[in-house]
């Protein structure tokens, strides 16, 4: 008996040390941005995730990505066919994730609403919600790496109203023949901490069991958890220590009812308490990996900038939080370290400031960009060391202007600089997205230079590029009309 007990204890300790949650990843946010702007303008009101950034996270060992989008953009009116362009954007991201071995969670980030009307009302009947999921299930039922996250954070509605809609949607999904995992959130923003509470009406814990049970296959209950004072994820401080306590009621409910759970969102800012808090939380989730199948950090996405919880990489470099998560990631990875960047050195858009004032590209908003230390950086004359280059003046001869012609043409830079990637040295295109044409060199993404596709003009034979964005003539000679872009001469055609 003593020998058996000793063996049992040892095996339990081994399980505690080595049992990671099966699915570990991040939310990919951006396509749900621009709330109220429907359908909105792509790349102005909203943006889809950058698959190159997703690949960097896969390389570090992340194996699940929760992809948010706005229901109103995909389905422009209730029960309508999907908008082909919008579905194409979503489908590109989902297919990229799953074709690279990871799981993609489809997540209508709508808070159980369509244009602010609540699901389960006359404005948005359950049948309309089920119609959305019928169409999505038909698209992805043959890809088991696609999970169906019914909706993001239902709130301010009767709990039974939400779970009745969820049950109808699940039945509709199963009727298509789809056996994909389905994530079912709860009411009251689906907090793990309040799963058994009743301040929002009937508790999620009690109502969920009226509509679902362990007999339902591939059903996973989804909760979210933040560690600040009001559990909202809007503050820098983690005050709910020890942070594992916030998951206990949810986990014990799963165990008692032989159910599975997934933490669809959690996150924290960079400070000592939050780092310890995240470790407490993940350790507890790992100890209960028999019931908690995984988790997803909030959040990554192209437009987060220097947001305190952001996990969006710049090239292959990450915010510090990725170093916290790395030991717990369960996807395949040959990388043993996480290159990082420091938000303290970031411009407001989330990119680092350049050390030197060499401008490589100009953004559409007038921002100046350079390339240093294998990543894009923002040229700000208050931060860089070199003297600010003088602007061109309209003089009678080129020799007396303060801008001189340089041997490297402006169009040898490219759009990818301000996205965190180098320009390619060649012109071989291997991938095209809304940003532009991409190549691969030294196993890294790079942007195809403007010069690969630029319209030829008279100035190129003289060693100067064509002007791309200006028609303002600064000087005219026997060769033609000259303009200036990025402090370099260019030919106007």
GROMACS .gro file of C-alpha atoms in nm:
model
  493
    1UNK     CA    1   0.000   0.000   0.000
    2UNK     CA    2   0.278   0.243   0.090
    3UNK     CA    3   0.459   0.156  -0.234
    4UNK     CA    4   0.141   0.216  -0.434
    5UNK     CA    5   0.082   0.546  -0.261
    6UNK     CA    6   0.438   0.658  -0.331
    7UNK     CA    7   0.406   0.570  -0.699
    8UNK     CA    8   0.076   0.751  -0.719
    9UNK     CA    9   0.222   1.064  -0.561
   10UNK     CA   10   0.521   1.057  -0.798
   11UNK     CA   11   0.300   1.020  -1.102
   12UNK     CA   12   0.081   1.305  -0.982
   13UNK     CA   13   0.385   1.528  -0.935
   14UNK     CA   14   0.511   1.443  -1.282
   15UNK     CA   15   0.170   1.530  -1.426
   16UNK     CA   16   0.171   1.864  -1.244
   17UNK     CA   17   0.517   1.948  -1.373
   18UNK     CA   18   0.476   1.845  -1.735
   19UNK     CA   19   0.105   1.872  -1.820
   20UNK     CA   20   0.060   2.170  -2.047
   21UNK     CA   21  -0.278   2.270  -2.179
   22UNK     CA   22  -0.323   2.117  -2.522
   23UNK     CA   23  -0.406   2.438  -2.709
   24UNK     CA   24  -0.214   2.757  -2.631
   25UNK     CA   25  -0.236   3.070  -2.842
   26UNK     CA   26  -0.364   3.422  -2.892
   27UNK     CA   27  -0.660   3.626  -3.012
   28UNK     CA   28  -0.612   3.782  -3.355
   29UNK     CA   29  -0.801   4.107  -3.343
   30UNK     CA   30  -0.875   4.380  -3.595
   31UNK     CA   31  -1.155   4.262  -3.823
   32UNK     CA   32  -1.409   4.347  -3.551
   33UNK     CA   33  -1.278   4.704  -3.515
   34UNK     CA   34  -1.485   5.002  -3.626
   35UNK     CA   35  -1.799   4.912  -3.434
   36UNK     CA   36  -2.097   5.097  -3.577
   37UNK     CA   37  -1.920   5.150  -3.911
   38UNK     CA   38  -2.092   4.879  -4.115
   39UNK     CA   39  -1.977   4.767  -4.352
   40UNK     CA   40  -1.710   5.033  -4.316
   41UNK     CA   41  -1.399   5.081  -4.524
   42UNK     CA   42  -1.133   4.813  -4.519
   43UNK     CA   43  -0.795   4.930  -4.387
   44UNK     CA   44  -0.961   5.241  -4.245
   45UNK     CA   45  -1.224   5.116  -4.002
   46UNK     CA   46  -1.098   4.760  -3.967
   47UNK     CA   47  -0.820   4.525  -4.072
   48UNK     CA   48  -0.770   4.149  -4.086
   49UNK     CA   49  -0.474   3.984  -3.912
   50UNK     CA   50  -0.131   3.970  -4.071
   51UNK     CA   51  -0.055   3.607  -4.156
   52UNK     CA   52   0.317   3.677  -4.132
   53UNK     CA   53   0.273   3.783  -3.770
   54UNK     CA   54   0.064   3.471  -3.711
   55UNK     CA   55   0.348   3.265  -3.854
   56UNK     CA   56   0.591   3.424  -3.610
   57UNK     CA   57   0.363   3.315  -3.326
   58UNK     CA   58   0.333   2.964  -3.468
   59UNK     CA   59   0.712   2.949  -3.485
   60UNK     CA   60   0.726   3.024  -3.111
   61UNK     CA   61   0.489   2.735  -3.034
   62UNK     CA   62   0.139   2.882  -3.043
   63UNK     CA   63  -0.112   2.641  -3.190
   64UNK     CA   64  -0.452   2.811  -3.163
   65UNK     CA   65  -0.574   3.149  -3.289
   66UNK     CA   66  -0.911   3.306  -3.209
   67UNK     CA   67  -1.000   3.522  -3.510
   68UNK     CA   68  -1.255   3.795  -3.442
   69UNK     CA   69  -1.473   3.957  -3.706
   70UNK     CA   70  -1.797   4.158  -3.728
   71UNK     CA   71  -2.110   3.961  -3.817
   72UNK     CA   72  -2.256   4.273  -3.983
   73UNK     CA   73  -1.974   4.283  -4.240
   74UNK     CA   74  -1.985   3.916  -4.328
   75UNK     CA   75  -2.364   3.905  -4.352
   76UNK     CA   76  -2.480   4.251  -4.459
   77UNK     CA   77  -2.840   4.171  -4.363
   78UNK     CA   78  -2.983   3.890  -4.153
   79UNK     CA   79  -3.017   3.556  -4.336
   80UNK     CA   80  -2.837   3.694  -4.642
   81UNK     CA   81  -2.560   3.531  -4.841
   82UNK     CA   82  -2.211   3.612  -4.718
   83UNK     CA   83  -2.042   3.910  -4.874
   84UNK     CA   84  -1.790   3.744  -5.106
   85UNK     CA   85  -1.509   3.994  -5.050
   86UNK     CA   86  -1.545   3.988  -4.674
   87UNK     CA   87  -1.563   3.611  -4.654
   88UNK     CA   88  -1.256   3.591  -4.877
   89UNK     CA   89  -1.061   3.799  -4.625
   90UNK     CA   90  -1.172   3.582  -4.335
   91UNK     CA   91  -1.117   3.260  -4.526
   92UNK     CA   92  -0.763   3.358  -4.622
   93UNK     CA   93  -0.667   3.394  -4.255
   94UNK     CA   94  -0.848   3.078  -4.142
   95UNK     CA   95  -0.695   2.868  -4.419
   96UNK     CA   96  -0.347   3.004  -4.349
   97UNK     CA   97  -0.370   2.911  -3.983
   98UNK     CA   98  -0.502   2.560  -4.037
   99UNK     CA   99  -0.277   2.481  -4.334
  100UNK     CA  100   0.017   2.558  -4.105
  101UNK     CA  101  -0.094   2.305  -3.846
  102UNK     CA  102  -0.272   2.530  -3.595
  103UNK     CA  103  -0.635   2.561  -3.489
  104UNK     CA  104  -0.844   2.860  -3.597
  105UNK     CA  105  -1.142   2.971  -3.387
  106UNK     CA  106  -1.406   3.158  -3.585
  107UNK     CA  107  -1.531   3.429  -3.352
  108UNK     CA  108  -1.818   3.667  -3.437
  109UNK     CA  109  -1.708   3.940  -3.196
  110UNK     CA  110  -2.060   4.073  -3.147
  111UNK     CA  111  -2.155   4.039  -2.778
  112UNK     CA  112  -2.467   3.840  -2.880
  113UNK     CA  113  -2.591   4.130  -3.089
  114UNK     CA  114  -2.644   4.230  -3.450
  115UNK     CA  115  -2.637   4.606  -3.506
  116UNK     CA  116  -2.696   4.648  -3.131
  117UNK     CA  117  -3.012   4.432  -3.130
  118UNK     CA  118  -2.989   4.134  -2.895
  119UNK     CA  119  -3.003   3.775  -3.017
  120UNK     CA  120  -3.326   3.605  -2.916
  121UNK     CA  121  -3.546   3.909  -2.973
  122UNK     CA  122  -3.787   3.988  -3.255
  123UNK     CA  123  -3.518   4.203  -3.420
  124UNK     CA  124  -3.263   3.920  -3.417
  125UNK     CA  125  -3.446   3.589  -3.372
  126UNK     CA  126  -3.256   3.272  -3.292
  127UNK     CA  127  -3.321   3.157  -3.647
  128UNK     CA  128  -3.109   3.445  -3.783
  129UNK     CA  129  -2.820   3.353  -3.550
  130UNK     CA  130  -2.855   2.990  -3.656
  131UNK     CA  131  -2.851   3.098  -4.020
  132UNK     CA  132  -2.510   3.255  -3.969
  133UNK     CA  133  -2.379   2.933  -3.820
  134UNK     CA  134  -2.541   2.715  -4.082
  135UNK     CA  135  -2.349   2.902  -4.350
  136UNK     CA  136  -2.020   2.894  -4.157
  137UNK     CA  137  -2.059   2.525  -4.076
  138UNK     CA  138  -2.120   2.443  -4.440
  139UNK     CA  139  -1.798   2.622  -4.528
  140UNK     CA  140  -1.576   2.457  -4.267
  141UNK     CA  141  -1.734   2.126  -4.166
  142UNK     CA  142  -1.461   1.931  -4.344
  143UNK     CA  143  -1.180   2.107  -4.157
  144UNK     CA  144  -1.159   1.985  -3.798
  145UNK     CA  145  -0.890   2.241  -3.721
  146UNK     CA  146  -1.161   2.507  -3.743
  147UNK     CA  147  -1.348   2.556  -3.415
  148UNK     CA  148  -1.675   2.744  -3.395
  149UNK     CA  149  -1.678   3.015  -3.124
  150UNK     CA  150  -2.049   3.099  -3.117
  151UNK     CA  151  -2.011   3.465  -3.023
  152UNK     CA  152  -1.803   3.695  -2.808
  153UNK     CA  153  -1.915   3.783  -2.453
  154UNK     CA  154  -2.295   3.785  -2.432
  155UNK     CA  155  -2.412   4.034  -2.171
  156UNK     CA  156  -2.711   4.227  -2.035
  157UNK     CA  157  -2.967   3.969  -2.139
  158UNK     CA  158  -3.150   3.686  -1.960
  159UNK     CA  159  -2.911   3.395  -1.921
  160UNK     CA  160  -3.172   3.147  -2.044
  161UNK     CA  161  -3.230   3.362  -2.355
  162UNK     CA  162  -2.864   3.330  -2.444
  163UNK     CA  163  -2.831   2.956  -2.383
  164UNK     CA  164  -3.150   2.886  -2.579
  165UNK     CA  165  -2.995   3.068  -2.878
  166UNK     CA  166  -2.669   2.878  -2.828
  167UNK     CA  167  -2.854   2.546  -2.823
  168UNK     CA  168  -3.038   2.631  -3.146
  169UNK     CA  169  -2.709   2.729  -3.313
  170UNK     CA  170  -2.537   2.408  -3.204
  171UNK     CA  171  -2.828   2.197  -3.332
  172UNK     CA  172  -2.809   2.381  -3.665
  173UNK     CA  173  -2.434   2.322  -3.687
  174UNK     CA  174  -2.474   1.951  -3.617
  175UNK     CA  175  -2.754   1.925  -3.876
  176UNK     CA  176  -2.501   2.017  -4.146
  177UNK     CA  177  -2.291   1.714  -4.051
  178UNK     CA  178  -2.024   1.932  -3.888
  179UNK     CA  179  -1.860   1.771  -3.585
  180UNK     CA  180  -1.617   2.058  -3.522
  181UNK     CA  181  -1.555   2.171  -3.166
  182UNK     CA  182  -1.802   2.441  -3.062
  183UNK     CA  183  -1.715   2.699  -2.796
  184UNK     CA  184  -2.015   2.805  -2.587
  185UNK     CA  185  -1.967   3.124  -2.380
  186UNK     CA  186  -2.185   3.235  -2.091
  187UNK     CA  187  -2.374   3.551  -2.003
  188UNK     CA  188  -2.224   3.849  -1.814
  189UNK     CA  189  -1.924   3.875  -2.046
  190UNK     CA  190  -1.857   3.504  -1.977
  191UNK     CA  191  -1.629   3.570  -1.681
  192UNK     CA  192  -1.473   3.267  -1.517
  193UNK     CA  193  -1.492   3.447  -1.183
  194UNK     CA  194  -1.870   3.496  -1.206
  195UNK     CA  195  -1.970   3.162  -1.361
  196UNK     CA  196  -2.171   3.068  -1.053
  197UNK     CA  197  -2.284   3.420  -0.958
  198UNK     CA  198  -2.642   3.544  -0.984
  199UNK     CA  199  -2.603   3.925  -0.990
  200UNK     CA  200  -2.680   3.913  -1.364
  201UNK     CA  201  -2.984   3.687  -1.315
  202UNK     CA  202  -2.970   3.308  -1.327
  203UNK     CA  203  -2.612   3.185  -1.317
  204UNK     CA  204  -2.432   3.044  -1.618
  205UNK     CA  205  -2.355   2.736  -1.410
  206UNK     CA  206  -2.720   2.649  -1.356
  207UNK     CA  207  -2.870   2.748  -1.691
  208UNK     CA  208  -2.601   2.588  -1.907
  209UNK     CA  209  -2.691   2.246  -1.768
  210UNK     CA  210  -3.051   2.287  -1.881
  211UNK     CA  211  -2.934   2.310  -2.240
  212UNK     CA  212  -2.609   2.111  -2.252
  213UNK     CA  213  -2.453   1.808  -2.086
  214UNK     CA  214  -2.155   1.576  -2.116
  215UNK     CA  215  -2.357   1.378  -2.370
  216UNK     CA  216  -2.302   1.661  -2.621
  217UNK     CA  217  -1.991   1.579  -2.817
  218UNK     CA  218  -1.727   1.840  -2.892
  219UNK     CA  219  -1.885   2.111  -2.680
  220UNK     CA  220  -1.640   2.330  -2.488
  221UNK     CA  221  -1.747   2.605  -2.250
  222UNK     CA  222  -1.559   2.931  -2.297
  223UNK     CA  223  -1.479   3.185  -2.027
  224UNK     CA  224  -1.266   3.501  -2.016
  225UNK     CA  225  -1.067   3.634  -1.725
  226UNK     CA  226  -0.880   3.955  -1.645
  227UNK     CA  227  -0.702   4.037  -1.324
  228UNK     CA  228  -0.757   4.409  -1.265
  229UNK     CA  229  -0.986   4.564  -1.008
  230UNK     CA  230  -1.312   4.529  -1.204
  231UNK     CA  231  -1.216   4.223  -1.413
  232UNK     CA  232  -1.244   4.432  -1.731
  233UNK     CA  233  -0.892   4.413  -1.869
  234UNK     CA  234  -0.864   4.791  -1.893
  235UNK     CA  235  -0.609   4.859  -1.618
  236UNK     CA  236  -0.236   4.797  -1.586
  237UNK     CA  237  -0.239   4.654  -1.235
  238UNK     CA  238  -0.319   4.293  -1.147
  239UNK     CA  239  -0.482   4.309  -0.803
  240UNK     CA  240  -0.664   3.975  -0.786
  241UNK     CA  241  -0.376   3.779  -0.638
  242UNK     CA  242  -0.343   3.487  -0.621
  243UNK     CA  243  -0.489   3.496  -0.969
  244UNK     CA  244  -0.562   3.125  -0.994
  245UNK     CA  245  -0.851   3.172  -0.748
  246UNK     CA  246  -1.059   3.339  -1.019
  247UNK     CA  247  -1.081   3.014  -1.218
  248UNK     CA  248  -1.169   2.779  -0.932
  249UNK     CA  249  -1.550   2.793  -0.949
  250UNK     CA  250  -1.551   2.741  -1.324
  251UNK     CA  251  -1.300   2.454  -1.314
  252UNK     CA  252  -1.478   2.279  -1.028
  253UNK     CA  253  -1.806   2.307  -1.219
  254UNK     CA  254  -1.644   2.147  -1.523
  255UNK     CA  255  -1.510   1.862  -1.312
  256UNK     CA  256  -1.842   1.799  -1.137
  257UNK     CA  257  -2.025   1.773  -1.468
  258UNK     CA  258  -1.757   1.598  -1.676
  259UNK     CA  259  -1.725   1.894  -1.913
  260UNK     CA  260  -1.445   2.073  -2.099
  261UNK     CA  261  -1.348   2.439  -2.084
  262UNK     CA  262  -1.138   2.691  -2.274
  263UNK     CA  263  -1.012   3.031  -2.157
  264UNK     CA  264  -1.087   3.241  -2.463
  265UNK     CA  265  -0.931   3.563  -2.333
  266UNK     CA  266  -0.688   3.663  -2.063
  267UNK     CA  267  -0.409   3.916  -2.057
  268UNK     CA  268  -0.201   4.149  -1.844
  269UNK     CA  269   0.033   4.446  -1.868
  270UNK     CA  270   0.410   4.436  -1.823
  271UNK     CA  271   0.489   4.465  -1.453
  272UNK     CA  272   0.607   4.238  -1.174
  273UNK     CA  273   0.268   4.167  -1.019
  274UNK     CA  274   0.109   4.086  -1.352
  275UNK     CA  275   0.390   3.852  -1.452
  276UNK     CA  276   0.346   3.661  -1.124
  277UNK     CA  277  -0.031   3.667  -1.171
  278UNK     CA  278  -0.011   3.517  -1.520
  279UNK     CA  279   0.218   3.243  -1.392
  280UNK     CA  280  -0.026   3.162  -1.110
  281UNK     CA  281  -0.313   3.145  -1.356
  282UNK     CA  282  -0.142   2.928  -1.617
  283UNK     CA  283   0.001   2.691  -1.358
  284UNK     CA  284  -0.349   2.633  -1.224
  285UNK     CA  285  -0.491   2.582  -1.572
  286UNK     CA  286  -0.216   2.330  -1.645
  287UNK     CA  287  -0.285   2.144  -1.323
  288UNK     CA  288  -0.642   2.110  -1.449
  289UNK     CA  289  -0.558   2.031  -1.811
  290UNK     CA  290  -0.790   1.730  -1.800
  291UNK     CA  291  -1.079   1.979  -1.810
  292UNK     CA  292  -0.918   2.298  -1.945
  293UNK     CA  293  -0.821   2.219  -2.302
  294UNK     CA  294  -0.642   2.549  -2.363
  295UNK     CA  295  -0.627   2.926  -2.358
  296UNK     CA  296  -0.578   3.229  -2.582
  297UNK     CA  297  -0.405   3.552  -2.479
  298UNK     CA  298  -0.573   3.886  -2.548
  299UNK     CA  299  -0.455   4.008  -2.796
  300UNK     CA  300  -0.257   4.039  -3.117
  301UNK     CA  301  -0.341   4.225  -3.436
  302UNK     CA  302  -0.194   4.482  -3.675
  303UNK     CA  303  -0.350   4.791  -3.516
  304UNK     CA  304  -0.277   4.745  -3.146
  305UNK     CA  305   0.032   4.966  -3.148
  306UNK     CA  306   0.165   5.000  -2.793
  307UNK     CA  307  -0.150   4.864  -2.627
  308UNK     CA  308  -0.050   4.732  -2.285
  309UNK     CA  309  -0.166   4.372  -2.346
  310UNK     CA  310  -0.052   4.349  -2.709
  311UNK     CA  311   0.129   4.037  -2.823
  312UNK     CA  312   0.167   4.148  -3.185
  313UNK     CA  313   0.521   4.084  -3.310
  314UNK     CA  314   0.733   4.328  -3.506
  315UNK     CA  315   0.903   4.095  -3.750
  316UNK     CA  316   1.012   3.809  -3.525
  317UNK     CA  317   1.033   4.022  -3.208
  318UNK     CA  318   0.761   4.022  -2.944
  319UNK     CA  319   0.649   4.220  -2.642
  320UNK     CA  320   0.783   4.085  -2.315
  321UNK     CA  321   0.467   3.888  -2.235
  322UNK     CA  322   0.561   3.627  -2.495
  323UNK     CA  323   0.860   3.534  -2.278
  324UNK     CA  324   0.615   3.465  -1.993
  325UNK     CA  325   0.405   3.240  -2.215
  326UNK     CA  326   0.686   3.062  -2.401
  327UNK     CA  327   0.748   2.788  -2.136
  328UNK     CA  328   0.378   2.700  -2.149
  329UNK     CA  329   0.327   2.688  -2.526
  330UNK     CA  330   0.238   2.344  -2.655
  331UNK     CA  331   0.284   2.375  -3.029
  332UNK     CA  332   0.593   2.249  -3.212
  333UNK     CA  333   0.881   2.496  -3.205
  334UNK     CA  334   1.252   2.477  -3.272
  335UNK     CA  335   1.304   2.816  -3.106
  336UNK     CA  336   1.434   2.825  -2.750
  337UNK     CA  337   1.429   3.201  -2.696
  338UNK     CA  338   1.195   3.490  -2.770
  339UNK     CA  339   1.345   3.804  -2.927
  340UNK     CA  340   1.175   4.105  -2.769
  341UNK     CA  341   1.126   4.476  -2.816
  342UNK     CA  342   1.064   4.739  -2.550
  343UNK     CA  343   0.747   4.949  -2.554
  344UNK     CA  344   0.935   5.223  -2.371
  345UNK     CA  345   1.119   5.287  -2.696
  346UNK     CA  346   0.801   5.280  -2.903
  347UNK     CA  347   0.637   5.557  -3.099
  348UNK     CA  348   0.260   5.600  -3.039
  349UNK     CA  349   0.191   5.361  -3.328
  350UNK     CA  350   0.378   5.083  -3.149
  351UNK     CA  351   0.698   5.080  -3.354
  352UNK     CA  352   1.040   5.171  -3.212
  353UNK     CA  353   1.201   5.504  -3.278
  354UNK     CA  354   1.499   5.499  -3.512
  355UNK     CA  355   1.838   5.573  -3.362
  356UNK     CA  356   1.945   5.755  -3.677
  357UNK     CA  357   1.750   5.990  -3.899
  358UNK     CA  358   1.781   5.802  -4.227
  359UNK     CA  359   1.439   5.796  -4.391
  360UNK     CA  360   1.355   5.487  -4.595
  361UNK     CA  361   0.984   5.535  -4.659
  362UNK     CA  362   0.695   5.768  -4.595
  363UNK     CA  363   0.365   5.635  -4.459
  364UNK     CA  364   0.028   5.737  -4.592
  365UNK     CA  365  -0.022   5.948  -4.279
  366UNK     CA  366   0.304   6.135  -4.343
  367UNK     CA  367   0.503   5.934  -4.089
  368UNK     CA  368   0.870   5.873  -4.171
  369UNK     CA  369   1.013   5.522  -4.156
  370UNK     CA  370   1.356   5.365  -4.138
  371UNK     CA  371   1.503   5.018  -4.092
  372UNK     CA  372   1.736   4.934  -3.803
  373UNK     CA  373   1.823   4.620  -3.606
  374UNK     CA  374   1.625   4.398  -3.842
  375UNK     CA  375   1.297   4.584  -3.793
  376UNK     CA  376   1.106   4.892  -3.902
  377UNK     CA  377   1.140   5.206  -3.693
  378UNK     CA  378   0.986   5.553  -3.684
  379UNK     CA  379   1.207   5.845  -3.778
  380UNK     CA  380   1.137   6.122  -3.528
  381UNK     CA  381   1.378   6.413  -3.529
  382UNK     CA  382   1.332   6.454  -3.155
  383UNK     CA  383   1.466   6.104  -3.095
  384UNK     CA  384   1.721   6.031  -3.368
  385UNK     CA  385   2.084   6.141  -3.341
  386UNK     CA  386   2.156   6.290  -3.681
  387UNK     CA  387   2.068   6.643  -3.775
  388UNK     CA  388   1.733   6.674  -3.947
  389UNK     CA  389   1.785   6.666  -4.326
  390UNK     CA  390   1.713   6.999  -4.489
  391UNK     CA  391   1.418   7.020  -4.722
  392UNK     CA  392   1.443   7.103  -5.089
  393UNK     CA  393   1.405   7.465  -5.194
  394UNK     CA  394   1.287   7.587  -5.534
  395UNK     CA  395   1.608   7.736  -5.676
  396UNK     CA  396   1.715   7.795  -6.031
  397UNK     CA  397   1.973   7.519  -6.051
  398UNK     CA  398   1.995   7.178  -5.893
  399UNK     CA  399   2.345   7.243  -5.765
  400UNK     CA  400   2.224   7.510  -5.522
  401UNK     CA  401   1.942   7.301  -5.375
  402UNK     CA  402   1.989   7.155  -5.031
  403UNK     CA  403   1.881   6.809  -5.147
  404UNK     CA  404   2.133   6.619  -5.353
  405UNK     CA  405   2.076   6.329  -5.587
  406UNK     CA  406   2.173   5.996  -5.437
  407UNK     CA  407   2.271   5.680  -5.614
  408UNK     CA  408   1.997   5.471  -5.447
  409UNK     CA  409   1.653   5.544  -5.594
  410UNK     CA  410   1.361   5.603  -5.361
  411UNK     CA  411   1.162   5.317  -5.507
  412UNK     CA  412   1.424   5.073  -5.375
  413UNK     CA  413   1.230   5.094  -5.047
  414UNK     CA  414   0.892   4.931  -5.014
  415UNK     CA  415   0.561   4.914  -4.831
  416UNK     CA  416   0.682   4.641  -4.594
  417UNK     CA  417   0.917   4.871  -4.403
  418UNK     CA  418   0.636   5.019  -4.194
  419UNK     CA  419   0.490   4.670  -4.135
  420UNK     CA  420   0.805   4.538  -3.971
  421UNK     CA  421   0.967   4.353  -4.263
  422UNK     CA  422   1.267   4.416  -4.486
  423UNK     CA  423   1.253   4.492  -4.855
  424UNK     CA  424   1.349   4.200  -5.078
  425UNK     CA  425   1.673   4.226  -5.271
  426UNK     CA  426   1.504   4.058  -5.567
  427UNK     CA  427   1.163   4.068  -5.734
  428UNK     CA  428   1.033   3.709  -5.695
  429UNK     CA  429   0.674   3.723  -5.566
  430UNK     CA  430   0.555   3.428  -5.354
  431UNK     CA  431   0.251   3.581  -5.180
  432UNK     CA  432   0.012   3.869  -5.242
  433UNK     CA  433  -0.223   4.032  -4.991
  434UNK     CA  434  -0.389   4.368  -4.938
  435UNK     CA  435  -0.058   4.523  -4.833
  436UNK     CA  436   0.129   4.433  -5.149
  437UNK     CA  437   0.358   4.172  -5.302
  438UNK     CA  438   0.571   3.955  -5.073
  439UNK     CA  439   0.882   3.748  -5.124
  440UNK     CA  440   1.088   3.522  -4.900
  441UNK     CA  441   1.462   3.555  -4.844
  442UNK     CA  442   1.670   3.375  -4.581
  443UNK     CA  443   1.348   3.210  -4.456
  444UNK     CA  444   1.202   3.553  -4.372
  445UNK     CA  445   0.917   3.747  -4.533
  446UNK     CA  446   1.019   4.057  -4.726
  447UNK     CA  447   0.837   4.317  -4.932
  448UNK     CA  448   0.882   4.340  -5.308
  449UNK     CA  449   1.035   4.679  -5.383
  450UNK     CA  450   0.841   4.943  -5.569
  451UNK     CA  451   1.108   4.940  -5.835
  452UNK     CA  452   1.008   4.587  -5.935
  453UNK     CA  453   0.673   4.714  -6.057
  454UNK     CA  454   0.733   5.085  -6.101
  455UNK     CA  455   0.646   5.247  -6.431
  456UNK     CA  456   0.966   5.330  -6.613
  457UNK     CA  457   1.040   5.692  -6.692
  458UNK     CA  458   1.315   5.906  -6.834
  459UNK     CA  459   1.483   5.969  -6.496
  460UNK     CA  460   1.559   5.601  -6.433
  461UNK     CA  461   1.824   5.601  -6.706
  462UNK     CA  462   1.990   5.882  -6.511
  463UNK     CA  463   1.990   5.684  -6.185
  464UNK     CA  464   1.683   5.844  -6.026
  465UNK     CA  465   1.339   5.698  -5.962
  466UNK     CA  466   1.006   5.806  -6.098
  467UNK     CA  467   0.801   6.016  -5.859
  468UNK     CA  468   0.535   5.797  -5.703
  469UNK     CA  469   0.316   6.036  -5.505
  470UNK     CA  470   0.390   6.389  -5.624
  471UNK     CA  471   0.347   6.596  -5.939
  472UNK     CA  472   0.490   6.916  -5.790
  473UNK     CA  473   0.770   7.042  -6.013
  474UNK     CA  474   1.075   7.170  -5.820
  475UNK     CA  475   1.305   7.210  -6.119
  476UNK     CA  476   1.304   7.176  -6.495
  477UNK     CA  477   1.605   7.114  -6.719
  478UNK     CA  478   1.677   6.957  -7.057
  479UNK     CA  479   1.602   6.612  -6.914
  480UNK     CA  480   1.253   6.691  -6.790
  481UNK     CA  481   1.056   6.796  -6.482
  482UNK     CA  482   1.200   6.706  -6.142
  483UNK     CA  483   1.018   6.650  -5.814
  484UNK     CA  484   1.132   6.552  -5.466
  485UNK     CA  485   1.014   6.257  -5.255
  486UNK     CA  486   1.168   6.144  -4.926
  487UNK     CA  487   1.442   6.407  -4.973
  488UNK     CA  488   1.553   6.257  -5.305
  489UNK     CA  489   1.515   6.376  -5.664
  490UNK     CA  490   1.262   6.193  -5.882
  491UNK     CA  491   1.142   6.227  -6.238
  492UNK     CA  492   0.786   6.347  -6.308
  493UNK     CA  493   0.607   6.181  -6.596
   0.00000   0.00000   0.00000
